[in-house]
Structures are given as structure tokens and as C-alpha cells.
Amino acid sequence: MSAKEKDKKEILQTPKGMRDILPEDYAYYSIIYDKIESIAEYYDFKPIQTPHLEKIELFTTAVGETTDIVEKEMYTLKTKGKDHLALRPEGTAPIMRSYIANGMQSRPQPVLLYYKGSFFRHENPQKGRLREFQQFGLEILGERKGVAEATIIKIFLTAIQELGGKDLIVHINSIGDKECRNAYKKELISYYRKKINHICRDCKNRIKTNPLRLLDCKEEKCQEIKKEAPKMIDYLCQHCREHFKDTLELLDAFEVPYIVDHTLVRGIDYYSRTVFEIFPAPTKEEETKNMEETKGVEILEEENKKIIIKKKESVSALAAGGRYDELGKILSKKEIPASGGAIGMERLISFLKERGVKPKAKKKPKIFFVQLGTSAKFKGFEVTERLRKAGIPISQSFAKEGLSDQLKIASKLNIPYAIILGQKEALEESLILRNMDNRSQDIVLINDIVEVIKKKIK
Ligand SMILES: [Zn+2]
Ligand SMILES: [Zn+2]
């Protein structure tokens, strides 16, 4: 292959980690967005759209300098006007920016918003991660109570279940607030310092840069150490403890299946108190195996009935989120209690496919529209519009020219009636209505066609 030919071939490839969404897959995006949007709208969430590009500082400040997202995964660029911009790697910081910048604090609180669209992270595509991916997010700004995060969890769960993804489990944890978390971090650091010779290289770094992420380590050698590590829940201050308890009580009332997962932390600085992830529930066999591996753990005094189910490390969450009371302060020095979460669209689509969920086919048309000759094609548009406005779905062939070819398609598709518009009919403002089963034909005026068809296909 010549160099030039090779260049041409490369032009046709999408950038690494990015891809075309073809009609078959697009149908999945549509059913998910339709479902979740209708539920969100019902509960009074309003749509919002922020730019795909934001100033870099928004993310370095809000998400945190030492997070993977900012350190390794952000797409950044310098514009001709010398602005430093980033393709948005996540949705929450832009929503909070917009809330503050547009004075939404003066609206009745809380403000309930939803958003959807593409996000960008420079991830390793070998792990099956896309560099352009889609999310659907819910955010509740201006609400201090746990009802906000419980509502978000409940809506996500309901949407996924109604789409056909039945067995789900919510992993939930509290990572406290600034005060109690600092005390916990100290304990965690001192625990890991004692084990420094037995932990992976990443964890050695995490001790200095982002100690909570120690609990996130997937390395084999760190798992036992992680299991014995101090638990945030034992260090929660009175307020954080009450908040967590209220949130869990609401989840009980909403009949949300959940487990308290002490190793759940989120990789972003702005989270405080509640963090959650939604997973496919483990199968019966996995559950028995896990019960044998882990003894029942007392979580809160009231929670001793709950059993920890270790999640499979390889399974990624369908949805995730949490409370981010600190973010408002980070961006504007104002107190803005808030919580939110997002569904990972690609992850959810593959989950629904695994469960055999198929997007519903459009209503099967009962009419095949055959058009013959140029003047018929012009008239044909008028006829089609009459049928469309009357809500009568039709099928037609744009490529085939001849009558018998088109009728063949109609019988192949098992469509019971055909309407035929030729030159002669076009001049006479009429159509031929053909019964595909017995091949009988009637001539019908274009003016009457909607009524005649409605009677036939009743
Ligand atoms: Zn490790
Ligand atoms: Zn606290």
C-alpha cells in the first residue's frame, strides 16, 4: 500500500476511543433518554445544557489537581485567542458553575436539573473505555437533606428497571464532611504507613496525594490490607452520621435495595457525605460465595441486618453520584448544598443488551405506498403528508422504480394494503388501493383516502 493510500485509509477511521453511533445503537440511546427524561420531568427536573468546552481552571479547581481526570484524562486546547479550554470530562462542575453564574440561587430552592450528552476523557481504550462517552445526569441544588440523594437514586433505579434491567443493587457510603474526614484521613494514612512495604506503587503515591483513593485500589496485593483498613463510618461526626442515617431510612422507605460499602469513595474532590454507585445485582451463586467470604458486619446500630456483598472488581457501575456540598464554596465561597449523579449510557446499553432488552420497533405500517413516474412523485408528497397528519404509518421504497418490484417488497414485508399512484391517477387526483391478499383493487379519490384507509385498517 502506498503512503498516500494509507493516509486515505486513516482519514476514514474515527479518532482512537471514539466511534460512530449507527441507527441500530442509536435506538438504545433514544429509549433510555426517553424513559429517564419522562420520569425526571414528572418529578419536576428541568433540562439544562452547558457548553462542551469550559475553561480548564473550572475542572482543576472543582474536580481537583491530583485526580486522574485532571492529571491524565482531560482533553485540553489553546484557542487562537490564547484561552485555555478543556473538553468537559464530567457534568457536575459545569452545572454548579452555571447555577452560580446565572444567579439560580434566587430562584425557589431546590433547583432540579437534568442534562445529557457527550463527555470526554483521554482513557485507555484497551480497557474498553471510550474517550467520548455519553451521560444522563440529575442534579439537585440548594437542598441540604438526604432526600435529595435518595430521590436521585430512586429515579435512576426506577428508570433502569422500567427499561428492563431488573436486579440492581445500590452501593452507598458516607465519606463525611471536611472536619470528620480529615481525622479519618489521618487514621487511614497512619494505618497504610505501617504497611508501606506491602502495598503497590500507586498506593504509596496515594498516601501523599489522595489517601481516600487507597480504598479504591484494585491491585491484588492491596486487597487484604484494604479489608482491614479503618472505616469512615466509625469517624463520622454527629451531623454526618445523622445525615447518613436519614438517607438510608429514606432508601428503606423507597424500597431501594442497597448495601453500605466501606470501600466506596469517588475519585473527585468535591464529594462529601453520601456517595453511591448502582450495579447489576450479583447472581445467586455469586451471592452465596460472597456470604461465605464475608461475615456480617455491623454498620450502624440500626443496620446490623445488612450484609456486605463484595462487588466484583471487574464490574463497572451503571450509575454513580453523591453529595457535593463543598463545590459551591470551592467555586464561589457560597454555601450551596447539592447532590447529583449520572448514568453511564454505554455501560447501561451493554447491560440492557445482556438482559435481552430490544428497542421497540416502530408501529408496523399497514400501507405500502407505490409511486410511478415523475408527476406521481410530486403528487406523492401531498398524499404522504395527508397520511402522516392522520397518524397512518406507511412504508415505501425510494430506490425501486417498477410497479412489480415495489409490490414484491410490500408482500415480502407482509403489508396488507398498497396504494398506487401513477401518472394517470396523479392527473385525476385519485389513487389505486390494492388488497395485497386477494389482489382486488379500488379507485379512491385523494381527498377520501384517509377515511377509506381508516375504515379498512381498523
Ligand atoms: Zn494498591
Ligand atoms: Zn462530619
CSV table of C-alpha atoms and ligand atoms in Angstrom, one decimal:
chain,number,residue,atom,x,y,z
A,1,MET,CA,0.0,0.0,0.0
A,2,SER,CA,1.4,3.4,-1.0
A,3,ALA,CA,1.8,6.1,1.6
A,4,LYS,CA,-0.9,8.1,0.0
A,5,GLU,CA,-3.3,5.2,0.1
A,6,LYS,CA,-2.5,4.6,3.7
A,7,ASP,CA,-3.2,8.3,4.5
A,8,LYS,CA,-6.6,8.0,2.8
A,9,LYS,CA,-7.5,4.9,4.8
A,10,GLU,CA,-6.6,6.6,8.0
A,11,ILE,CA,-8.9,9.5,7.2
A,12,LEU,CA,-11.8,7.1,7.3
A,13,GLN,CA,-11.0,6.0,10.9
A,14,THR,CA,-12.6,7.7,13.8
A,15,PRO,CA,-10.1,9.0,16.4
A,16,LYS,CA,-8.9,6.4,18.9
A,17,GLY,CA,-11.6,5.7,21.6
A,18,MET,CA,-14.3,7.4,19.6
A,19,ARG,CA,-16.9,5.9,17.3
A,20,ASP,CA,-19.9,6.3,15.2
A,21,ILE,CA,-23.3,5.5,16.7
A,22,LEU,CA,-25.2,3.7,14.0
A,23,PRO,CA,-29.0,3.7,13.8
A,24,GLU,CA,-29.3,0.3,15.5
A,25,ASP,CA,-27.4,1.5,18.5
A,26,TYR,CA,-28.9,5.0,18.4
A,27,ALA,CA,-32.3,3.3,19.1
A,28,TYR,CA,-30.9,2.3,22.5
A,29,TYR,CA,-29.8,5.8,23.4
A,30,SER,CA,-33.3,7.0,22.4
A,31,ILE,CA,-35.3,4.6,24.6
A,32,ILE,CA,-33.1,5.3,27.6
A,33,TYR,CA,-33.2,9.1,27.2
A,34,ASP,CA,-37.0,9.0,26.6
A,35,LYS,CA,-37.6,6.9,29.7
A,36,ILE,CA,-35.4,8.8,32.1
A,37,GLU,CA,-36.4,12.2,30.8
A,38,SER,CA,-40.1,11.4,31.2
A,39,ILE,CA,-39.5,10.3,34.8
A,40,ALA,CA,-37.3,13.3,35.6
A,41,GLU,CA,-39.8,15.8,34.1
A,42,TYR,CA,-42.5,14.1,36.1
A,43,TYR,CA,-40.6,14.9,39.3
A,44,ASP,CA,-40.1,18.5,38.1
A,45,PHE,CA,-36.5,18.3,36.9
A,46,LYS,CA,-35.8,20.9,34.2
A,47,PRO,CA,-33.4,20.4,31.3
A,48,ILE,CA,-30.1,22.4,31.1
A,49,GLN,CA,-27.3,22.3,28.5
A,50,THR,CA,-23.8,23.7,29.2
A,51,PRO,CA,-21.0,24.1,26.6
A,52,HIS,CA,-18.8,21.1,25.6
A,53,LEU,CA,-15.8,23.4,26.3
A,54,GLU,CA,-15.1,25.1,29.6
A,55,LYS,CA,-12.1,26.9,31.0
A,56,ILE,CA,-9.5,24.5,32.3
A,57,GLU,CA,-9.5,26.1,35.7
A,58,LEU,CA,-13.1,25.1,36.3
A,59,PHE,CA,-12.0,21.4,36.4
A,60,THR,CA,-8.6,21.8,38.0
A,61,THR,CA,-10.3,23.8,40.8
A,62,ALA,CA,-13.5,21.8,41.2
A,63,VAL,CA,-12.5,18.3,40.4
A,64,GLY,CA,-9.1,18.5,42.0
A,65,GLU,CA,-5.5,18.7,40.7
A,66,THR,CA,-4.5,15.3,41.9
A,67,THR,CA,-7.3,13.3,40.4
A,68,ASP,CA,-6.8,11.0,37.4
A,69,ILE,CA,-9.4,13.1,35.5
A,70,VAL,CA,-7.4,16.3,35.7
A,71,GLU,CA,-3.9,14.8,35.8
A,72,LYS,CA,-4.2,12.3,32.9
A,73,GLU,CA,-7.5,12.3,31.2
A,74,MET,CA,-8.5,15.8,30.3
A,75,TYR,CA,-8.5,16.9,26.6
A,76,THR,CA,-7.2,20.5,26.6
A,77,LEU,CA,-6.5,23.0,24.0
A,78,LYS,CA,-5.3,26.6,23.5
A,79,THR,CA,-7.5,28.7,21.2
A,80,LYS,CA,-6.3,31.3,18.7
A,81,GLY,CA,-7.3,33.9,21.3
A,82,LYS,CA,-5.0,32.2,23.8
A,83,ASP,CA,-7.8,30.8,26.0
A,84,HIS,CA,-7.0,27.5,27.8
A,85,LEU,CA,-10.0,25.3,27.4
A,86,ALA,CA,-10.9,21.7,28.2
A,87,LEU,CA,-13.5,19.4,26.7
A,88,ARG,CA,-15.8,18.7,29.6
A,89,PRO,CA,-14.7,15.4,31.4
A,90,GLU,CA,-17.8,15.4,33.7
A,91,GLY,CA,-21.1,17.2,34.2
A,92,THR,CA,-21.4,18.4,37.8
A,93,ALA,CA,-18.8,21.2,37.9
A,94,PRO,CA,-20.3,22.9,34.8
A,95,ILE,CA,-23.8,22.7,36.3
A,96,MET,CA,-22.6,24.3,39.5
A,97,ARG,CA,-20.8,27.0,37.5
A,98,SER,CA,-23.9,27.7,35.6
A,99,TYR,CA,-26.1,27.8,38.7
A,100,ILE,CA,-23.8,30.4,40.3
A,101,ALA,CA,-23.2,32.4,37.2
A,102,ASN,CA,-26.9,32.6,36.3
A,103,GLY,CA,-28.0,33.6,39.8
A,104,MET,CA,-30.1,30.5,40.2
A,105,GLN,CA,-29.8,30.8,44.0
A,106,SER,CA,-32.5,33.5,43.8
A,107,ARG,CA,-35.0,31.0,42.3
A,108,PRO,CA,-37.2,28.9,44.6
A,109,GLN,CA,-34.9,26.2,46.1
A,110,PRO,CA,-34.1,23.5,45.5
A,111,VAL,CA,-33.3,23.8,41.8
A,112,LEU,CA,-33.8,20.5,40.0
A,113,LEU,CA,-31.9,20.0,36.7
A,114,TYR,CA,-31.1,17.3,34.2
A,115,TYR,CA,-28.6,17.1,31.4
A,116,LYS,CA,-27.4,14.7,28.8
A,117,GLY,CA,-24.7,14.5,26.1
A,118,SER,CA,-21.1,13.7,25.4
A,119,PHE,CA,-18.2,13.9,27.8
A,120,PHE,CA,-14.5,13.4,27.0
A,121,ARG,CA,-11.7,11.6,28.8
A,122,HIS,CA,-8.4,10.5,27.4
A,123,GLU,CA,-8.7,7.0,28.8
A,124,ASN,CA,-7.0,3.8,27.7
A,125,PRO,CA,-9.3,2.3,25.0
A,126,GLN,CA,-7.8,-1.2,25.7
A,127,LYS,CA,-9.9,-1.3,28.8
A,128,GLY,CA,-13.0,-0.9,26.7
A,129,ARG,CA,-13.4,2.7,27.8
A,130,LEU,CA,-14.5,5.2,25.3
A,131,ARG,CA,-12.9,8.6,25.0
A,132,GLU,CA,-16.1,10.2,24.0
A,133,PHE,CA,-19.0,8.8,26.1
A,134,GLN,CA,-22.5,9.9,27.0
A,135,GLN,CA,-24.1,10.5,30.3
A,136,PHE,CA,-27.5,11.4,31.6
A,137,GLY,CA,-27.3,13.4,34.8
A,138,LEU,CA,-29.6,14.7,37.6
A,139,GLU,CA,-28.6,17.5,40.0
A,140,ILE,CA,-30.5,18.9,42.9
A,141,LEU,CA,-29.0,22.2,44.1
A,142,GLY,CA,-30.0,24.1,47.2
A,143,GLU,CA,-31.1,21.1,49.3
A,144,ARG,CA,-29.3,20.1,52.4
A,145,LYS,CA,-31.2,17.0,53.3
A,146,GLY,CA,-30.6,13.4,52.3
A,147,VAL,CA,-33.9,13.3,50.5
A,148,ALA,CA,-32.1,14.8,47.5
A,149,GLU,CA,-29.7,12.0,47.0
A,150,ALA,CA,-32.3,9.4,47.9
A,151,THR,CA,-34.6,10.8,45.2
A,152,ILE,CA,-31.9,10.7,42.6
A,153,ILE,CA,-31.0,7.1,43.4
A,154,LYS,CA,-34.7,6.1,43.3
A,155,ILE,CA,-35.2,7.8,39.9
A,156,PHE,CA,-32.2,6.1,38.4
A,157,LEU,CA,-33.3,2.8,39.7
A,158,THR,CA,-36.8,3.1,38.5
A,159,ALA,CA,-35.7,4.1,35.0
A,160,ILE,CA,-33.3,1.2,34.7
A,161,GLN,CA,-35.9,-1.2,36.0
A,162,GLU,CA,-38.6,0.0,33.7
A,163,LEU,CA,-36.2,-0.3,30.8
A,164,GLY,CA,-36.0,-4.0,31.6
A,165,GLY,CA,-32.8,-4.1,33.7
A,166,LYS,CA,-34.3,-5.8,36.8
A,167,ASP,CA,-31.9,-6.9,39.5
A,168,LEU,CA,-29.9,-4.0,40.8
A,169,ILE,CA,-28.1,-3.1,43.9
A,170,VAL,CA,-27.0,0.3,45.2
A,171,HIS,CA,-23.7,0.6,46.9
A,172,ILE,CA,-23.7,3.5,49.3
A,173,ASN,CA,-21.2,5.1,51.7
A,174,SER,CA,-20.6,8.3,53.6
A,175,ILE,CA,-17.2,10.0,53.3
A,176,GLY,CA,-18.1,12.6,55.9
A,177,ASP,CA,-17.5,16.3,55.6
A,178,LYS,CA,-14.3,18.4,55.8
A,179,GLU,CA,-14.0,18.1,59.5
A,180,CYS,CA,-14.6,14.5,60.2
A,181,ARG,CA,-12.9,13.3,57.0
A,182,ASN,CA,-9.6,14.9,58.0
A,183,ALA,CA,-9.5,13.0,61.2
A,184,TYR,CA,-10.3,9.8,59.3
A,185,LYS,CA,-7.7,10.6,56.6
A,186,LYS,CA,-5.0,10.8,59.3
A,187,GLU,CA,-6.0,7.4,60.7
A,188,LEU,CA,-6.0,5.9,57.2
A,189,ILE,CA,-2.6,7.3,56.4
A,190,SER,CA,-1.1,6.1,59.6
A,191,TYR,CA,-2.6,2.6,59.0
A,192,TYR,CA,-1.1,2.5,55.5
A,193,ARG,CA,2.3,3.9,56.6
A,194,LYS,CA,2.6,0.8,58.8
A,195,LYS,CA,2.0,-1.4,55.8
A,196,ILE,CA,4.1,0.6,53.4
A,197,ASN,CA,6.3,-2.3,52.3
A,198,HIS,CA,3.3,-4.5,51.4
A,199,ILE,CA,1.3,-2.1,49.2
A,200,CYS,CA,1.5,-1.3,45.4
A,201,ARG,CA,3.4,1.6,44.0
A,202,ASP,CA,0.2,3.6,43.2
A,203,CYS,CA,-0.9,3.2,46.8
A,204,LYS,CA,2.4,4.5,48.0
A,205,ASN,CA,1.7,7.7,46.0
A,206,ARG,CA,-1.9,7.9,47.1
A,207,ILE,CA,-0.8,8.1,50.7
A,208,LYS,CA,0.7,11.5,49.8
A,209,THR,CA,-1.7,12.8,47.1
A,210,ASN,CA,-5.1,11.4,47.6
A,211,PRO,CA,-5.4,9.0,50.6
A,212,LEU,CA,-9.1,8.2,50.2
A,213,ARG,CA,-8.3,6.6,46.8
A,214,LEU,CA,-6.3,3.9,48.8
A,215,LEU,CA,-9.7,2.3,49.3
A,216,ASP,CA,-10.2,2.3,45.5
A,217,CYS,CA,-7.1,0.2,44.8
A,218,LYS,CA,-7.8,-2.8,42.5
A,219,GLU,CA,-4.3,-4.4,42.9
A,220,GLU,CA,-4.4,-7.9,44.3
A,221,LYS,CA,-1.7,-7.4,46.9
A,222,CYS,CA,-3.6,-4.4,48.4
A,223,GLN,CA,-7.0,-6.2,48.9
A,224,GLU,CA,-6.3,-7.8,52.3
A,225,ILE,CA,-4.8,-4.6,53.6
A,226,LYS,CA,-7.8,-2.7,52.3
A,227,LYS,CA,-10.3,-5.0,54.1
A,228,GLU,CA,-8.7,-4.3,57.5
A,229,ALA,CA,-8.4,-0.6,56.9
A,230,PRO,CA,-10.2,1.9,59.3
A,231,LYS,CA,-13.8,2.6,58.1
A,232,MET,CA,-15.0,6.2,57.5
A,233,ILE,CA,-18.3,5.3,59.2
A,234,ASP,CA,-16.6,5.0,62.6
A,235,TYR,CA,-15.3,8.5,62.3
A,236,LEU,CA,-18.4,10.4,61.1
A,237,CYS,CA,-19.3,13.4,63.3
A,238,GLN,CA,-22.8,13.7,64.7
A,239,HIS,CA,-24.2,15.7,61.8
A,240,CYS,CA,-22.7,13.4,59.1
A,241,ARG,CA,-23.9,10.4,61.0
A,242,GLU,CA,-27.5,11.7,61.2
A,243,HIS,CA,-27.4,12.7,57.5
A,244,PHE,CA,-26.3,9.2,56.5
A,245,LYS,CA,-28.9,7.6,58.7
A,246,ASP,CA,-31.7,9.7,57.3
A,247,THR,CA,-30.6,8.9,53.8
A,248,LEU,CA,-30.6,5.2,54.4
A,249,GLU,CA,-34.0,5.4,56.1
A,250,LEU,CA,-35.4,7.1,53.0
A,251,LEU,CA,-33.9,4.4,50.8
A,252,ASP,CA,-35.6,1.8,53.0
A,253,ALA,CA,-38.9,3.7,52.6
A,254,PHE,CA,-38.4,3.8,48.8
A,255,GLU,CA,-37.7,0.1,48.9
A,256,VAL,CA,-34.3,0.6,47.3
A,257,PRO,CA,-32.0,-2.5,47.7
A,258,TYR,CA,-28.7,-1.2,48.9
A,259,ILE,CA,-25.6,-2.2,50.8
A,260,VAL,CA,-23.2,0.0,52.8
A,261,ASP,CA,-19.9,-0.3,51.0
A,262,HIS,CA,-17.0,1.0,53.2
A,263,THR,CA,-14.5,1.0,50.3
A,264,LEU,CA,-16.7,3.2,48.1
A,265,VAL,CA,-15.1,6.6,47.6
A,266,ARG,CA,-15.4,8.7,44.5
A,267,GLY,CA,-12.4,9.9,42.6
A,268,ILE,CA,-13.4,13.6,42.7
A,269,ASP,CA,-12.5,16.1,45.4
A,270,TYR,CA,-15.8,17.9,45.7
A,271,TYR,CA,-17.8,15.0,47.1
A,272,SER,CA,-18.8,15.0,50.8
A,273,ARG,CA,-21.1,12.8,52.8
A,274,THR,CA,-23.1,10.5,50.6
A,275,VAL,CA,-21.5,8.7,47.6
A,276,PHE,CA,-23.3,5.9,45.7
A,277,GLU,CA,-22.9,3.6,42.7
A,278,ILE,CA,-25.6,1.4,41.1
A,279,PHE,CA,-24.6,-2.1,40.0
A,280,PRO,CA,-26.3,-5.1,38.5
A,281,ALA,CA,-27.0,-7.3,41.5
A,282,PRO,CA,-24.8,-10.4,41.9
A,283,THR,CA,-26.4,-13.6,40.7
A,284,LYS,CA,-27.5,-16.3,43.3
A,285,GLU,CA,-24.2,-18.2,43.0
A,286,GLU,CA,-22.1,-15.1,43.4
A,287,GLU,CA,-24.1,-14.1,46.4
A,288,THR,CA,-23.6,-17.4,48.2
A,289,LYS,CA,-19.9,-17.3,47.5
A,290,ASN,CA,-19.7,-13.8,48.9
A,291,MET,CA,-21.6,-14.6,52.0
A,292,GLU,CA,-19.1,-17.3,52.8
A,293,GLU,CA,-16.2,-14.9,52.2
A,294,THR,CA,-17.5,-12.1,54.4
A,295,LYS,CA,-19.1,-12.3,57.8
A,296,GLY,CA,-22.0,-10.0,58.6
A,297,VAL,CA,-20.7,-6.6,59.5
A,298,GLU,CA,-22.3,-4.1,61.9
A,299,ILE,CA,-22.6,-0.9,60.0
A,300,LEU,CA,-24.8,1.5,62.0
A,301,GLU,CA,-26.5,0.3,65.2
A,302,GLU,CA,-29.7,0.0,63.2
A,303,GLU,CA,-28.1,-1.7,60.2
A,304,ASN,CA,-26.8,-4.9,61.7
A,305,LYS,CA,-29.2,-6.8,59.5
A,306,LYS,CA,-27.4,-5.8,56.3
A,307,ILE,CA,-24.8,-8.0,54.9
A,308,ILE,CA,-21.8,-6.7,52.9
A,309,ILE,CA,-21.7,-8.2,49.4
A,310,LYS,CA,-18.4,-7.7,47.9
A,311,LYS,CA,-18.8,-6.3,44.4
A,312,LYS,CA,-17.0,-7.9,41.5
A,313,GLU,CA,-14.0,-5.7,40.9
A,314,SER,CA,-14.4,-6.0,37.1
A,315,VAL,CA,-17.9,-4.8,37.0
A,316,SER,CA,-18.3,-1.1,36.5
A,317,ALA,CA,-21.2,0.9,37.8
A,318,LEU,CA,-24.3,1.7,35.7
A,319,ALA,CA,-24.8,5.0,37.5
A,320,ALA,CA,-22.9,6.9,40.2
A,321,GLY,CA,-23.0,10.1,42.1
A,322,GLY,CA,-23.2,11.7,45.5
A,323,ARG,CA,-23.4,14.9,47.6
A,324,TYR,CA,-21.1,17.8,46.8
A,325,ASP,CA,-21.7,20.5,49.4
A,326,GLU,CA,-18.1,21.7,49.1
A,327,LEU,CA,-18.3,22.6,45.4
A,328,GLY,CA,-20.3,25.8,45.8
A,329,LYS,CA,-17.7,27.0,48.3
A,330,ILE,CA,-14.8,26.0,46.1
A,331,LEU,CA,-16.2,28.0,43.1
A,332,SER,CA,-17.8,31.0,44.8
A,333,LYS,CA,-17.3,31.0,48.6
A,334,LYS,CA,-21.0,30.5,48.9
A,335,GLU,CA,-22.7,27.7,50.8
A,336,ILE,CA,-24.6,25.7,48.2
A,337,PRO,CA,-25.7,22.2,49.4
A,338,ALA,CA,-26.2,20.0,46.4
A,339,SER,CA,-26.2,16.4,45.2
A,340,GLY,CA,-26.3,14.6,41.9
A,341,GLY,CA,-25.5,11.6,39.8
A,342,ALA,CA,-25.2,10.3,36.3
A,343,ILE,CA,-26.0,7.3,34.3
A,344,GLY,CA,-23.1,6.0,32.0
A,345,MET,CA,-25.0,5.5,28.8
A,346,GLU,CA,-22.7,3.0,27.1
A,347,ARG,CA,-22.4,0.9,30.3
A,348,LEU,CA,-26.2,0.8,30.6
A,349,ILE,CA,-26.7,-0.1,27.0
A,350,SER,CA,-24.4,-3.1,27.2
A,351,PHE,CA,-26.2,-4.1,30.4
A,352,LEU,CA,-29.6,-3.9,28.7
A,353,LYS,CA,-28.3,-5.9,25.7
A,354,GLU,CA,-27.0,-8.6,28.1
A,355,ARG,CA,-30.5,-8.8,29.5
A,356,GLY,CA,-32.0,-9.2,26.1
A,357,VAL,CA,-33.8,-5.8,26.0
A,358,LYS,CA,-34.6,-4.7,22.5
A,359,PRO,CA,-35.8,-1.2,21.5
A,360,LYS,CA,-39.4,-1.5,20.3
A,361,ALA,CA,-39.8,-1.5,16.6
A,362,LYS,CA,-41.9,1.3,15.2
A,363,LYS,CA,-45.6,0.6,14.7
A,364,LYS,CA,-45.7,-1.8,11.7
A,365,PRO,CA,-47.2,0.0,8.7
A,366,LYS,CA,-50.3,-1.4,7.1
A,367,ILE,CA,-49.9,0.6,3.9
A,368,PHE,CA,-47.2,0.4,1.3
A,369,PHE,CA,-47.1,3.5,-1.0
A,370,VAL,CA,-46.1,2.8,-4.6
A,371,GLN,CA,-45.3,5.8,-6.8
A,372,LEU,CA,-44.8,5.6,-10.5
A,373,GLY,CA,-43.4,8.4,-12.8
A,374,THR,CA,-42.3,11.9,-12.2
A,375,SER,CA,-45.7,13.7,-11.8
A,376,ALA,CA,-46.8,11.0,-9.3
A,377,LYS,CA,-43.7,11.7,-7.2
A,378,PHE,CA,-44.7,15.3,-6.8
A,379,LYS,CA,-48.3,14.4,-6.0
A,380,GLY,CA,-47.0,11.7,-3.8
A,381,PHE,CA,-45.6,14.1,-1.2
A,382,GLU,CA,-49.1,15.6,-0.8
A,383,VAL,CA,-50.6,12.2,-0.2
A,384,THR,CA,-47.9,11.2,2.2
A,385,GLU,CA,-48.4,14.4,4.2
A,386,ARG,CA,-52.2,13.7,4.5
A,387,LEU,CA,-51.4,10.2,5.8
A,388,ARG,CA,-48.7,11.5,8.2
A,389,LYS,CA,-51.0,14.1,9.7
A,390,ALA,CA,-53.7,11.5,10.2
A,391,GLY,CA,-51.2,9.3,12.1
A,392,ILE,CA,-51.2,6.5,9.5
A,393,PRO,CA,-47.8,4.9,9.2
A,394,ILE,CA,-46.7,3.9,5.7
A,395,SER,CA,-43.8,2.2,4.2
A,396,GLN,CA,-42.3,2.9,0.8
A,397,SER,CA,-39.4,2.2,-1.4
A,398,PHE,CA,-37.3,5.1,-2.6
A,399,ALA,CA,-35.0,3.1,-4.9
A,400,LYS,CA,-37.2,0.7,-6.9
A,401,GLU,CA,-38.9,2.2,-9.9
A,402,GLY,CA,-41.2,-0.5,-11.3
A,403,LEU,CA,-44.6,-1.5,-10.1
A,404,SER,CA,-44.0,-5.2,-9.8
A,405,ASP,CA,-40.7,-4.6,-7.9
A,406,GLN,CA,-42.4,-2.4,-5.4
A,407,LEU,CA,-45.3,-4.7,-4.9
A,408,LYS,CA,-42.9,-7.6,-4.3
A,409,ILE,CA,-41.4,-5.6,-1.4
A,410,ALA,CA,-44.8,-4.9,0.0
A,411,SER,CA,-45.7,-8.6,0.1
A,412,LYS,CA,-42.3,-9.5,1.5
A,413,LEU,CA,-42.9,-7.1,4.4
A,414,ASN,CA,-46.4,-8.6,4.8
A,415,ILE,CA,-48.1,-5.3,4.4
A,416,PRO,CA,-51.9,-5.8,3.8
A,417,TYR,CA,-52.6,-2.8,1.6
A,418,ALA,CA,-50.8,-0.9,-1.1
A,419,ILE,CA,-51.8,2.4,-2.6
A,420,ILE,CA,-50.6,3.0,-6.1
A,421,LEU,CA,-50.1,6.5,-7.6
A,422,GLY,CA,-49.3,6.6,-11.3
A,423,GLN,CA,-49.2,9.4,-13.9
A,424,LYS,CA,-52.9,8.9,-14.8
A,425,GLU,CA,-54.1,8.8,-11.1
A,426,ALA,CA,-52.0,11.9,-10.3
A,427,LEU,CA,-53.9,13.8,-13.1
A,428,GLU,CA,-57.2,12.5,-11.8
A,429,GLU,CA,-56.5,13.3,-8.2
A,430,SER,CA,-57.1,9.6,-7.4
A,431,LEU,CA,-55.2,6.5,-6.1
A,432,ILE,CA,-55.5,2.8,-6.6
A,433,LEU,CA,-56.0,0.9,-3.3
A,434,ARG,CA,-54.9,-2.7,-3.6
A,435,ASN,CA,-55.6,-5.5,-1.2
A,436,MET,CA,-52.4,-7.5,-1.2
A,437,ASP,CA,-54.1,-10.7,-0.1
A,438,ASN,CA,-56.8,-11.1,-2.7
A,439,ARG,CA,-55.3,-8.6,-5.2
A,440,SER,CA,-58.6,-6.7,-5.5
A,441,GLN,CA,-58.3,-3.0,-6.4
A,442,ASP,CA,-60.4,0.1,-5.8
A,443,ILE,CA,-60.0,3.6,-7.2
A,444,VAL,CA,-60.2,6.2,-4.4
A,445,LEU,CA,-60.1,10.0,-4.6
A,446,ILE,CA,-57.0,11.5,-2.9
A,447,ASN,CA,-59.5,13.6,-0.9
A,448,ASP,CA,-61.1,10.5,0.5
A,449,ILE,CA,-58.0,8.3,1.0
A,450,VAL,CA,-57.5,9.0,4.8
A,451,GLU,CA,-61.1,8.0,5.6
A,452,VAL,CA,-61.2,4.9,3.3
A,453,ILE,CA,-57.9,3.6,4.8
A,454,LYS,CA,-59.0,4.3,8.4
A,455,LYS,CA,-62.1,2.1,7.8
A,456,LYS,CA,-60.0,-0.7,6.2
A,457,ILE,CA,-57.3,-1.0,8.8
A,458,LYS,CA,-59.5,-0.6,11.9
B,1,ZN,ZN,-2.7,-0.6,45.9
B,2,ZN,ZN,-18.8,15.2,59.6
